[in-house]
């Protein structure tokens, strides 16, 4: 049985303030926990059920942090999931990453994406489309928010990110900045090169006025129906797909 | 002030069982409420704040249902939103729609999409891409779930849908069935025609085994990175974008 103090401590990590203070965060569920254990994180505690140990004996055995056998009920008491019969892991936040966007590279920049689900989904999208670097404005959702980590489906382990003032860092990259907006050039009509930073704006107001002058190319997803807009994670995916589509085929070749 | 009975009644509509029994549902927030009031729904009750009435005086005046002036606190007490300083409307469920997918038309079929947020986002995507008809398997999330309606951002007013056994109705449509899966043909390499039903599978298991024989073309979104999969609403959007992209441009023409 897990101690009251452990329960209390993990519950305290639901709060951003405590996560920051302790420099610890947690993830839940088999998918995210196994991805984290296989990646390069310093594990503080692994709380797992008997089922999880039977499915992943080596991961539990080789874990360098404290390991505790718990029940699904205990996991549900500590975590944010309604049901969790596998594991929860507490890990140390990595040191802030430092990177620049290189020539010939495609990266993302997020201007105040507030919804944790959207941020997590965007991380998963970036990982699918082979986009390794994401620059996050300071007002973007916190990456260690449990909802972000959950929506990322393990992809947070494979993406590099940094929080930075976009007004400062975007001009430093020597690549084109593409700004997604409602009145840009139709991406279907552009021969997009796989180099640059794709800038996605806030859910309500889009790209902020002060960042607009940094954008070299305003781009838009064409609308064929009547919805006012697309969700920002959806728009990110469609734009990434348009950037990557020229990689393999210059023209659609197979009639169907 | 709103009566205790009204509060109690609207709170009871949070439950699917009561919605079905009463044949009533509710939507919240300015965007969804205004879209519903402008569309062809039978309004039962419109609960609005002073702010909403000032912004939309004609909508309140011309409303054929009962109208009640309420406070934001009362709206929050009755609804599902943390904050709502505009309106909540209770409306009658429309009669079940009957339609077939015509030649030259693009439609969606959803095989057990369980997450309400995903269903709502897919409805919004369909509305953006000019896809008017969606066929939902009986196990797909209920369209009148408040989370579905919220995520659809008003698009539920413009889309036609029906719940039906896909095994029965898919063969009846005389158009090709495209099944989205992980081991299909790369959509970037296909000259897709804008005719057919795009079948999207369940979040965990994909398209069910019994439906697979009905699929004429298995299609996939190519992966350039390492994520295991994409969220189903994201995948729907990317596939719709690929179907629609030939509408305006046979080839990307503008170098950028």
Short mmCIF file of C-alpha atoms in Angstrom, two decimals:
data_model
loop_
_atom_site.label_atom_id
_atom_site.label_comp_id
_atom_site.label_asym_id
_atom_site.label_seq_id
_atom_site.Cartn_x
_atom_site.Cartn_y
_atom_site.Cartn_z
CA UNK A 1 0.00 0.00 0.00
CA UNK A 2 1.23 3.44 -0.91
CA UNK A 3 1.78 5.96 1.89
CA UNK A 4 -0.47 8.94 2.48
CA UNK A 5 2.49 11.23 1.94
CA UNK A 6 3.19 9.79 -1.51
CA UNK A 7 -0.45 10.23 -2.51
CA UNK A 8 -0.41 13.77 -1.18
CA UNK A 9 2.85 14.58 -2.97
CA UNK A 10 1.72 13.28 -6.35
CA UNK A 11 -1.59 15.07 -6.02
CA UNK A 12 0.34 18.27 -5.33
CA UNK A 13 2.02 17.81 -8.73
CA UNK A 14 -1.33 18.42 -10.41
CA UNK A 15 -0.53 22.10 -9.73
CA UNK A 16 1.78 23.98 -12.07
CA UNK A 17 3.27 25.97 -9.18
CA UNK A 18 4.37 22.84 -7.31
CA UNK A 19 5.69 21.19 -10.49
CA UNK A 20 7.86 24.23 -11.10
CA UNK A 21 9.03 24.41 -7.50
CA UNK A 22 9.91 20.70 -7.32
CA UNK A 23 11.09 20.48 -10.96
CA UNK A 24 9.09 17.25 -11.18
CA UNK A 25 6.15 16.15 -13.33
CA UNK A 26 4.16 12.95 -13.81
CA UNK A 27 2.68 10.94 -16.66
CA UNK A 28 0.03 8.21 -16.55
CA UNK A 29 -1.06 5.21 -18.57
CA UNK A 30 0.91 2.44 -20.25
CA UNK A 31 1.67 4.31 -23.48
CA UNK A 32 3.15 7.46 -21.94
CA UNK A 33 4.85 5.66 -19.04
CA UNK A 34 6.65 3.15 -21.27
CA UNK A 35 7.73 5.89 -23.68
CA UNK A 36 9.11 7.93 -20.79
CA UNK A 37 10.94 4.96 -19.25
CA UNK A 38 12.56 4.20 -22.62
CA UNK A 39 13.61 7.82 -23.12
CA UNK A 40 16.26 9.88 -21.44
CA UNK A 41 14.43 11.16 -18.35
CA UNK A 42 15.54 10.96 -14.71
CA UNK A 43 12.85 8.88 -13.04
CA UNK A 44 11.95 9.84 -9.50
CA UNK A 45 9.23 7.27 -8.79
CA UNK A 46 7.49 4.53 -10.76
CA UNK A 47 4.16 3.47 -9.33
CA UNK A 48 2.91 0.41 -11.17
CA UNK A 49 0.30 -2.30 -10.88
CA UNK A 50 0.96 -6.00 -10.98
CA UNK A 51 -0.44 -6.05 -14.53
CA UNK A 52 2.08 -3.43 -15.71
CA UNK A 53 4.99 -5.38 -14.17
CA UNK A 54 3.89 -8.54 -15.90
CA UNK A 55 3.69 -6.73 -19.23
CA UNK A 56 6.94 -4.79 -18.87
CA UNK A 57 9.16 -6.69 -16.38
CA UNK A 58 12.43 -5.28 -17.74
CA UNK A 59 11.23 -1.68 -17.63
CA UNK A 60 10.29 -2.05 -13.96
CA UNK A 61 13.49 -3.91 -13.07
CA UNK A 62 15.81 -1.48 -14.82
CA UNK A 63 14.08 1.63 -13.52
CA UNK A 64 16.59 3.77 -11.61
CA UNK A 65 13.99 5.56 -9.50
CA UNK A 66 11.98 4.21 -6.59
CA UNK A 67 9.46 1.57 -7.70
CA UNK A 68 6.22 0.96 -5.84
CA UNK A 69 3.57 -1.69 -6.40
CA UNK A 70 0.12 -0.11 -6.27
CA UNK A 71 -3.50 -0.92 -7.09
CA UNK A 72 -5.53 0.66 -9.93
CA UNK A 73 -7.61 2.39 -7.26
CA UNK A 74 -4.51 4.02 -5.82
CA UNK A 75 -3.40 5.18 -9.28
CA UNK A 76 -6.80 6.70 -9.90
CA UNK A 77 -6.68 8.42 -6.51
CA UNK A 78 -3.33 10.07 -7.28
CA UNK A 79 -3.60 10.77 -11.01
CA UNK A 80 -5.96 12.54 -13.38
CA UNK A 81 -7.25 9.49 -15.29
CA UNK A 82 -10.68 8.07 -14.51
CA UNK A 83 -9.28 4.60 -14.98
CA UNK A 84 -5.63 3.55 -14.93
CA UNK A 85 -4.69 -0.07 -14.29
CA UNK A 86 -1.07 0.23 -15.39
CA UNK A 87 1.31 2.89 -14.09
CA UNK A 88 2.18 6.46 -13.18
CA UNK A 89 5.71 7.80 -13.25
CA UNK A 90 7.17 10.88 -11.59
CA UNK A 91 10.19 12.28 -13.43
CA UNK A 92 12.53 15.22 -13.24
CA UNK A 93 12.08 18.08 -15.71
CA UNK A 94 14.99 18.15 -18.14
CA UNK A 95 17.23 21.22 -18.32
CA UNK A 96 15.96 23.83 -20.79
CA UNK A 97 16.92 22.92 -24.34
CA UNK A 98 18.88 25.30 -26.53
CA UNK A 99 18.62 25.03 -30.29
CA UNK A 100 18.39 27.06 -33.45
CA UNK A 101 16.43 26.17 -36.56
CA UNK A 102 18.98 25.17 -39.17
CA UNK A 103 18.89 25.73 -42.92
CA UNK A 104 16.97 22.97 -44.65
CA UNK A 105 14.94 22.25 -41.52
CA UNK A 106 11.22 22.58 -40.83
CA UNK A 107 10.17 23.70 -37.33
CA UNK A 108 7.07 24.96 -35.51
CA UNK A 109 6.51 28.10 -33.44
CA UNK A 110 3.40 28.44 -31.29
CA UNK A 111 2.10 31.87 -30.38
CA UNK A 112 0.06 31.52 -27.17
CA UNK A 113 -1.64 28.16 -27.75
CA UNK A 114 -3.55 28.09 -24.47
CA UNK A 115 -5.43 24.80 -24.58
CA UNK A 116 -3.38 21.89 -23.18
CA UNK A 117 -5.16 19.37 -25.43
CA UNK A 118 -4.25 21.42 -28.49
CA UNK A 119 -0.59 21.67 -27.45
CA UNK A 120 -0.35 17.93 -26.79
CA UNK A 121 -1.99 17.11 -30.12
CA UNK A 122 0.36 19.50 -31.95
CA UNK A 123 3.36 17.73 -30.39
CA UNK A 124 2.00 14.41 -31.65
CA UNK A 125 1.46 15.91 -35.12
CA UNK A 126 5.01 17.30 -35.19
CA UNK A 127 6.37 13.88 -34.24
CA UNK A 128 4.34 12.25 -37.04
CA UNK A 129 5.57 14.71 -39.65
CA UNK A 130 9.20 14.51 -38.56
CA UNK A 131 9.34 18.03 -37.16
CA UNK A 132 11.79 17.89 -34.29
CA UNK A 133 11.82 21.42 -32.90
CA UNK A 134 9.01 23.51 -31.44
CA UNK A 135 9.42 27.04 -30.12
CA UNK A 136 6.72 27.99 -27.60
CA UNK A 137 5.79 31.52 -26.61
CA UNK A 138 5.85 32.07 -22.83
CA UNK A 139 2.01 32.23 -22.74
CA UNK A 140 1.61 28.85 -24.44
CA UNK A 141 0.28 26.06 -22.19
CA UNK A 142 2.85 24.40 -19.91
CA UNK A 143 4.27 21.30 -21.54
CA UNK A 144 4.25 19.35 -18.23
CA UNK A 145 0.52 19.85 -17.74
CA UNK A 146 -0.92 16.30 -17.48
CA UNK A 147 -3.41 17.05 -20.28
CA UNK A 148 -0.61 18.10 -22.65
CA UNK A 149 1.43 14.98 -21.91
CA UNK A 150 -1.61 12.73 -22.28
CA UNK A 151 -2.66 14.22 -25.63
CA UNK A 152 0.91 13.95 -26.94
CA UNK A 153 0.68 10.13 -26.67
CA UNK A 154 4.36 9.77 -25.83
CA UNK A 155 5.57 12.15 -28.51
CA UNK A 156 6.76 14.65 -25.86
CA UNK A 157 9.69 12.24 -25.35
CA UNK A 158 10.89 12.69 -28.93
CA UNK A 159 10.38 16.40 -29.58
CA UNK A 160 12.76 19.21 -28.67
CA UNK A 161 11.11 22.35 -27.34
CA UNK A 162 11.95 25.64 -25.75
CA UNK A 163 9.92 28.51 -24.36
CA UNK A 164 11.16 31.79 -25.81
CA UNK A 165 10.05 35.28 -26.76
CA UNK A 166 9.09 34.73 -30.39
CA UNK A 167 9.68 38.40 -31.18
CA UNK A 168 13.33 37.88 -30.27
CA UNK A 169 14.08 34.39 -31.57
CA UNK A 170 12.16 34.27 -34.86
CA UNK A 171 14.35 36.90 -36.59
CA UNK A 172 17.47 35.02 -35.43
CA UNK A 173 16.62 31.94 -37.48
CA UNK A 174 17.86 32.35 -41.01
CA UNK A 175 14.90 30.50 -42.51
CA UNK A 176 11.56 31.75 -43.89
CA UNK A 177 8.71 32.27 -41.42
CA UNK A 178 5.33 30.97 -42.62
CA UNK A 179 2.36 32.42 -40.76
CA UNK A 180 -0.91 30.46 -40.78
CA UNK A 181 -3.86 32.82 -41.07
CA UNK A 182 -7.27 33.10 -42.73
CA UNK A 183 -6.20 35.55 -45.44
CA UNK A 184 -2.93 34.08 -46.71
CA UNK A 185 -1.94 32.30 -49.92
CA UNK A 186 -3.73 29.01 -50.56
CA UNK A 187 -1.33 26.20 -49.52
CA UNK A 188 -2.74 23.95 -52.23
CA UNK A 189 -1.37 26.29 -54.86
CA UNK A 190 2.13 26.68 -53.41
CA UNK A 191 5.21 24.61 -54.13
CA UNK A 192 6.32 24.69 -50.50
CA UNK A 193 9.95 23.98 -49.63
CA UNK A 194 10.71 21.95 -46.56
CA UNK A 195 12.56 24.72 -44.83
CA UNK A 196 11.28 27.29 -42.42
CA UNK A 197 9.34 27.96 -39.25
CA UNK A 198 5.58 27.43 -39.38
CA UNK A 199 4.03 29.95 -36.99
CA UNK A 200 0.62 29.03 -35.54
CA UNK A 201 -1.43 31.63 -33.67
CA UNK A 202 -3.62 31.65 -30.60
CA UNK A 203 -6.98 29.79 -30.67
CA UNK A 204 -9.08 32.99 -30.60
CA UNK A 205 -7.05 35.84 -32.02
CA UNK A 206 -4.61 34.05 -34.35
CA UNK A 207 -1.04 35.36 -34.77
CA UNK A 208 -0.51 38.46 -32.63
CA UNK A 209 -0.14 41.83 -34.33
CA UNK A 210 3.42 42.32 -33.09
CA UNK A 211 4.59 39.05 -34.67
CA UNK A 212 2.93 39.61 -38.05
CA UNK A 213 5.76 41.81 -39.43
CA UNK A 214 8.17 38.89 -38.92
CA UNK A 215 6.14 36.62 -41.21
CA UNK A 216 7.59 36.24 -44.71
CA UNK A 217 4.70 34.24 -46.18
CA UNK A 218 1.10 34.26 -44.98
CA UNK A 219 -0.44 30.91 -45.80
CA UNK A 220 -4.00 29.57 -45.54
CA UNK A 221 -5.85 26.30 -45.78
CA UNK A 222 -8.54 26.70 -48.44
CA UNK A 223 -12.13 26.43 -47.27
CA UNK A 224 -14.69 24.46 -49.29
CA UNK A 225 -17.63 24.70 -46.88
CA UNK A 226 -19.00 27.11 -44.31
CA UNK A 227 -17.18 26.60 -40.97
CA UNK A 228 -15.64 29.82 -39.72
CA UNK A 229 -12.28 28.31 -38.83
CA UNK A 230 -10.41 25.11 -38.04
CA UNK A 231 -9.09 24.02 -34.66
CA UNK A 232 -5.41 25.04 -34.37
CA UNK A 233 -4.10 21.48 -33.97
CA UNK A 234 -6.08 20.44 -37.06
CA UNK A 235 -4.71 23.41 -39.01
CA UNK A 236 -1.15 22.57 -37.92
CA UNK A 237 -1.52 19.01 -39.21
CA UNK A 238 -2.96 20.03 -42.57
CA UNK A 239 -0.20 22.61 -43.09
CA UNK A 240 2.53 20.11 -42.13
CA UNK A 241 1.00 17.63 -44.57
CA UNK A 242 1.16 20.23 -47.32
CA UNK A 243 4.81 21.01 -46.53
CA UNK A 244 5.78 17.33 -46.52
CA UNK A 245 3.80 16.16 -49.52
CA UNK A 246 6.40 17.14 -52.07
CA UNK A 247 8.99 14.96 -50.37
CA UNK A 248 8.00 11.80 -52.20
CA UNK A 249 5.80 12.76 -55.11
CA UNK A 250 6.04 15.83 -57.25
CA UNK A 251 2.63 14.95 -58.67
CA UNK A 252 -0.03 12.48 -57.68
CA UNK A 253 0.74 9.59 -59.95
CA UNK A 254 -1.58 6.72 -59.21
CA UNK A 255 -5.11 7.17 -60.52
CA UNK A 256 -7.68 5.74 -58.12
CA UNK B 1 -34.14 34.89 -11.28
CA UNK B 2 -34.48 31.47 -12.81
CA UNK B 3 -36.61 28.90 -10.96
CA UNK B 4 -35.16 25.92 -9.16
CA UNK B 5 -37.16 23.66 -11.44
CA UNK B 6 -35.62 25.15 -14.57
CA UNK B 7 -32.12 24.72 -13.15
CA UNK B 8 -32.93 21.16 -12.19
CA UNK B 9 -34.42 20.39 -15.60
CA UNK B 10 -31.48 21.75 -17.57
CA UNK B 11 -29.03 19.93 -15.32
CA UNK B 12 -30.95 16.73 -16.00
CA UNK B 13 -30.23 17.25 -19.73
CA UNK B 14 -26.53 16.66 -19.03
CA UNK B 15 -27.55 12.98 -19.04
CA UNK B 16 -27.97 11.14 -22.33
CA UNK B 17 -30.88 9.12 -20.99
CA UNK B 18 -32.90 12.20 -20.12
CA UNK B 19 -32.03 13.91 -23.41
CA UNK B 20 -33.34 10.90 -25.28
CA UNK B 21 -36.47 10.66 -23.14
CA UNK B 22 -37.31 14.37 -23.46
CA UNK B 23 -36.03 14.66 -27.06
CA UNK B 24 -34.34 17.89 -25.97
CA UNK B 25 -30.70 19.03 -25.86
CA UNK B 26 -28.87 22.22 -24.97
CA UNK B 27 -25.96 24.27 -26.29
CA UNK B 28 -23.96 26.98 -24.55
CA UNK B 29 -21.88 30.02 -25.43
CA UNK B 30 -22.43 32.82 -27.92
CA UNK B 31 -21.06 31.01 -30.98
CA UNK B 32 -23.15 27.84 -30.70
CA UNK B 33 -26.27 29.59 -29.41
CA UNK B 34 -26.34 32.16 -32.23
CA UNK B 35 -25.72 29.45 -34.85
CA UNK B 36 -28.57 27.37 -33.43
CA UNK B 37 -30.97 30.33 -33.28
CA UNK B 38 -30.22 31.15 -36.93
CA UNK B 39 -30.71 27.54 -38.02
CA UNK B 40 -33.81 25.46 -38.34
CA UNK B 41 -34.25 24.12 -34.80
CA UNK B 42 -37.35 24.26 -32.61
CA UNK B 43 -36.25 26.30 -29.59
CA UNK B 44 -37.70 25.28 -26.25
CA UNK B 45 -35.99 27.83 -23.98
CA UNK B 46 -33.42 30.57 -24.44
CA UNK B 47 -31.66 31.61 -21.26
CA UNK B 48 -29.58 34.71 -21.92
CA UNK B 49 -27.71 37.39 -20.05
CA UNK B 50 -28.20 41.09 -20.47
CA UNK B 51 -24.93 41.19 -22.43
CA UNK B 52 -26.19 38.61 -24.94
CA UNK B 53 -29.44 40.52 -25.47
CA UNK B 54 -27.52 43.73 -26.11
CA UNK B 55 -25.33 41.99 -28.67
CA UNK B 56 -28.12 40.05 -30.39
CA UNK B 57 -31.41 41.91 -29.75
CA UNK B 58 -33.14 40.53 -32.84
CA UNK B 59 -32.25 36.92 -32.07
CA UNK B 60 -33.75 37.23 -28.59
CA UNK B 61 -36.83 39.08 -29.79
CA UNK B 62 -37.59 36.70 -32.65
CA UNK B 63 -37.00 33.56 -30.60
CA UNK B 64 -40.11 31.39 -30.65
CA UNK B 65 -39.32 29.55 -27.43
CA UNK B 66 -39.54 30.85 -23.88
CA UNK B 67 -36.86 33.50 -23.18
CA UNK B 68 -35.45 34.06 -19.70
CA UNK B 69 -33.03 36.73 -18.50
CA UNK B 70 -30.36 35.12 -16.32
CA UNK B 71 -27.00 35.94 -14.75
CA UNK B 72 -23.66 34.40 -15.80
CA UNK B 73 -23.61 32.61 -12.43
CA UNK B 74 -26.93 30.97 -13.19
CA UNK B 75 -25.70 29.87 -16.64
CA UNK B 76 -22.62 28.34 -15.08
CA UNK B 77 -24.75 26.56 -12.50
CA UNK B 78 -26.92 24.96 -15.18
CA UNK B 79 -24.45 24.30 -17.98
CA UNK B 80 -21.11 22.58 -18.46
CA UNK B 81 -18.96 25.66 -19.14
CA UNK B 82 -16.72 27.05 -16.42
CA UNK B 83 -17.56 30.54 -17.59
CA UNK B 84 -20.49 31.60 -19.73
CA UNK B 85 -21.67 35.21 -19.73
CA UNK B 86 -23.84 34.93 -22.83
CA UNK B 87 -26.51 32.26 -23.28
CA UNK B 88 -27.73 28.69 -23.16
CA UNK B 89 -30.47 27.36 -25.38
CA UNK B 90 -32.61 24.25 -25.01
CA UNK B 91 -33.87 22.90 -28.34
CA UNK B 92 -35.82 19.98 -29.67
CA UNK B 93 -33.94 17.15 -31.37
CA UNK B 94 -34.75 17.14 -35.09
CA UNK B 95 -36.39 14.09 -36.66
CA UNK B 96 -33.88 11.52 -37.88
CA UNK B 97 -32.49 12.51 -41.27
CA UNK B 98 -32.66 10.18 -44.24
CA UNK B 99 -30.19 10.53 -47.06
CA UNK B 100 -28.06 8.58 -49.47
CA UNK B 101 -24.62 9.52 -50.71
CA UNK B 102 -25.05 10.59 -54.33
CA UNK B 103 -22.69 10.10 -57.25
CA UNK B 104 -20.11 12.88 -57.38
CA UNK B 105 -20.44 13.52 -53.65
CA UNK B 106 -17.90 13.15 -50.85
CA UNK B 107 -19.21 11.96 -47.44
CA UNK B 108 -17.85 10.65 -44.14
CA UNK B 109 -18.65 7.46 -42.23
CA UNK B 110 -17.49 7.08 -38.62
CA UNK B 111 -16.98 3.60 -37.17
CA UNK B 112 -17.33 3.89 -33.39
CA UNK B 113 -15.66 7.24 -32.74
CA UNK B 114 -16.14 7.26 -28.99
CA UNK B 115 -14.61 10.52 -27.86
CA UNK B 116 -17.13 13.42 -27.95
CA UNK B 117 -14.36 15.97 -28.59
CA UNK B 118 -13.20 13.99 -31.62
CA UNK B 119 -16.72 13.74 -33.03
CA UNK B 120 -17.34 17.47 -32.58
CA UNK B 121 -14.01 18.34 -34.20
CA UNK B 122 -14.73 16.00 -37.14
CA UNK B 123 -18.09 17.74 -37.69
CA UNK B 124 -16.27 21.09 -37.81
CA UNK B 125 -13.70 19.64 -40.25
CA UNK B 126 -16.47 18.28 -42.49
CA UNK B 127 -18.15 21.68 -42.51
CA UNK B 128 -14.83 23.37 -43.46
CA UNK B 129 -14.21 20.96 -46.31
CA UNK B 130 -17.75 21.15 -47.66
CA UNK B 131 -18.69 17.61 -46.71
CA UNK B 132 -22.38 17.72 -45.93
CA UNK B 133 -23.23 14.17 -44.91
CA UNK B 134 -21.88 12.03 -42.07
CA UNK B 135 -22.98 8.47 -41.33
CA UNK B 136 -22.38 7.47 -37.70
CA UNK B 137 -22.21 3.91 -36.43
CA UNK B 138 -24.56 3.29 -33.47
CA UNK B 139 -21.57 3.11 -31.07
CA UNK B 140 -20.25 6.52 -32.12
CA UNK B 141 -20.59 9.27 -29.48
CA UNK B 142 -24.02 10.87 -29.21
CA UNK B 143 -24.17 14.02 -31.31
CA UNK B 144 -26.19 15.91 -28.64
CA UNK B 145 -23.52 15.38 -25.99
CA UNK B 146 -22.58 18.93 -24.84
CA UNK B 147 -18.89 18.21 -25.55
CA UNK B 148 -19.66 17.22 -29.16
CA UNK B 149 -21.75 20.32 -29.76
CA UNK B 150 -19.12 22.57 -28.16
CA UNK B 151 -16.23 21.13 -30.20
CA UNK B 152 -18.26 21.44 -33.40
CA UNK B 153 -18.29 25.26 -32.97
CA UNK B 154 -21.71 25.62 -34.54
CA UNK B 155 -21.02 23.29 -37.45
CA UNK B 156 -23.56 20.75 -36.13
CA UNK B 157 -26.21 23.16 -37.47
CA UNK B 158 -24.97 22.80 -41.04
CA UNK B 159 -24.16 19.11 -41.32
CA UNK B 160 -26.58 16.29 -42.10
CA UNK B 161 -26.06 13.13 -40.10
CA UNK B 162 -27.67 9.80 -39.42
CA UNK B 163 -26.89 6.90 -37.11
CA UNK B 164 -26.95 3.66 -39.06
CA UNK B 165 -25.47 0.19 -39.19
CA UNK B 166 -22.50 0.79 -41.50
CA UNK B 167 -22.48 -2.86 -42.54
CA UNK B 168 -25.92 -2.33 -44.04
CA UNK B 169 -25.75 1.17 -45.46
CA UNK B 170 -22.22 1.34 -46.90
CA UNK B 171 -22.88 -1.25 -49.64
CA UNK B 172 -26.07 0.62 -50.58
CA UNK B 173 -24.18 3.74 -51.62
CA UNK B 174 -23.02 3.42 -55.20
CA UNK B 175 -19.77 5.27 -54.55
CA UNK B 176 -16.26 4.04 -53.65
CA UNK B 177 -15.50 3.46 -49.95
CA UNK B 178 -12.10 4.77 -48.83
CA UNK B 179 -10.86 3.26 -45.56
CA UNK B 180 -8.28 5.20 -43.54
CA UNK B 181 -5.74 2.83 -42.03
CA UNK B 182 -2.04 2.56 -41.26
CA UNK B 183 -1.21 0.19 -44.11
CA UNK B 184 -3.02 1.69 -47.10
CA UNK B 185 -1.86 3.52 -50.19
CA UNK B 186 -0.08 6.82 -49.55
CA UNK B 187 -2.63 9.61 -50.13
CA UNK B 188 0.13 11.90 -51.39
CA UNK B 189 0.65 9.60 -54.33
CA UNK B 190 -2.98 9.22 -55.34
CA UNK B 191 -5.00 11.33 -57.76
CA UNK B 192 -8.11 11.19 -55.56
CA UNK B 193 -11.50 11.92 -57.07
CA UNK B 194 -14.01 13.88 -55.05
CA UNK B 195 -16.53 11.10 -54.88
CA UNK B 196 -16.95 8.49 -52.22
CA UNK B 197 -17.35 7.74 -48.55
CA UNK B 198 -14.29 8.25 -46.34
CA UNK B 199 -14.51 5.68 -43.56
CA UNK B 200 -12.69 6.54 -40.31
CA UNK B 201 -12.17 3.89 -37.62
CA UNK B 202 -12.31 3.81 -33.86
CA UNK B 203 -9.63 5.64 -31.83
CA UNK B 204 -8.01 2.44 -30.54
CA UNK B 205 -8.72 -0.38 -32.98
CA UNK B 206 -9.23 1.47 -36.28
CA UNK B 207 -11.79 0.19 -38.79
CA UNK B 208 -13.51 -2.94 -37.48
CA UNK B 209 -12.74 -6.29 -39.12
CA UNK B 210 -16.31 -6.77 -40.30
CA UNK B 211 -16.30 -3.47 -42.21
CA UNK B 212 -12.93 -3.97 -43.91
CA UNK B 213 -14.30 -6.14 -46.76
CA UNK B 214 -16.55 -3.22 -47.77
CA UNK B 215 -13.56 -0.91 -48.30
CA UNK B 216 -12.59 -0.46 -51.96
CA UNK B 217 -9.41 1.55 -51.31
CA UNK B 218 -7.29 1.49 -48.18
CA UNK B 219 -5.58 4.86 -47.83
CA UNK B 220 -2.93 6.16 -45.43
CA UNK B 221 -1.35 9.43 -44.43
CA UNK B 222 2.41 9.05 -44.89
CA UNK B 223 4.54 9.28 -41.76
CA UNK B 224 7.78 11.25 -41.78
CA UNK B 225 8.66 10.94 -38.08
CA UNK B 226 8.17 8.48 -35.24
CA UNK B 227 4.70 8.95 -33.70
CA UNK B 228 2.72 5.72 -33.71
CA UNK B 229 -0.48 7.24 -35.03
CA UNK B 230 -2.46 10.43 -35.47
CA UNK B 231 -5.57 11.47 -33.59
CA UNK B 232 -8.66 10.48 -35.64
CA UNK B 233 -9.96 14.03 -36.04
CA UNK B 234 -6.52 15.13 -37.26
CA UNK B 235 -6.39 12.21 -39.70
CA UNK B 236 -9.88 13.04 -41.00
CA UNK B 237 -8.83 16.62 -41.72
CA UNK B 238 -5.63 15.64 -43.52
CA UNK B 239 -7.48 13.10 -45.66
CA UNK B 240 -10.25 15.59 -46.52
CA UNK B 241 -7.57 18.10 -47.47
CA UNK B 242 -6.00 15.55 -49.81
CA UNK B 243 -9.36 14.79 -51.42
CA UNK B 244 -10.16 18.47 -51.94
CA UNK B 245 -6.76 19.69 -53.08
CA UNK B 246 -7.26 18.80 -56.73
CA UNK B 247 -10.36 20.95 -56.92
CA UNK B 248 -8.47 24.14 -57.68
CA UNK B 249 -4.96 23.19 -58.64
CA UNK B 250 -3.83 20.16 -60.55
CA UNK B 251 -0.26 21.04 -59.56
CA UNK B 252 1.24 23.47 -57.11
CA UNK B 253 1.97 26.42 -59.33
CA UNK B 254 3.34 29.28 -57.30
CA UNK B 255 6.93 28.84 -56.19
CA UNK B 256 7.48 30.20 -52.70
#
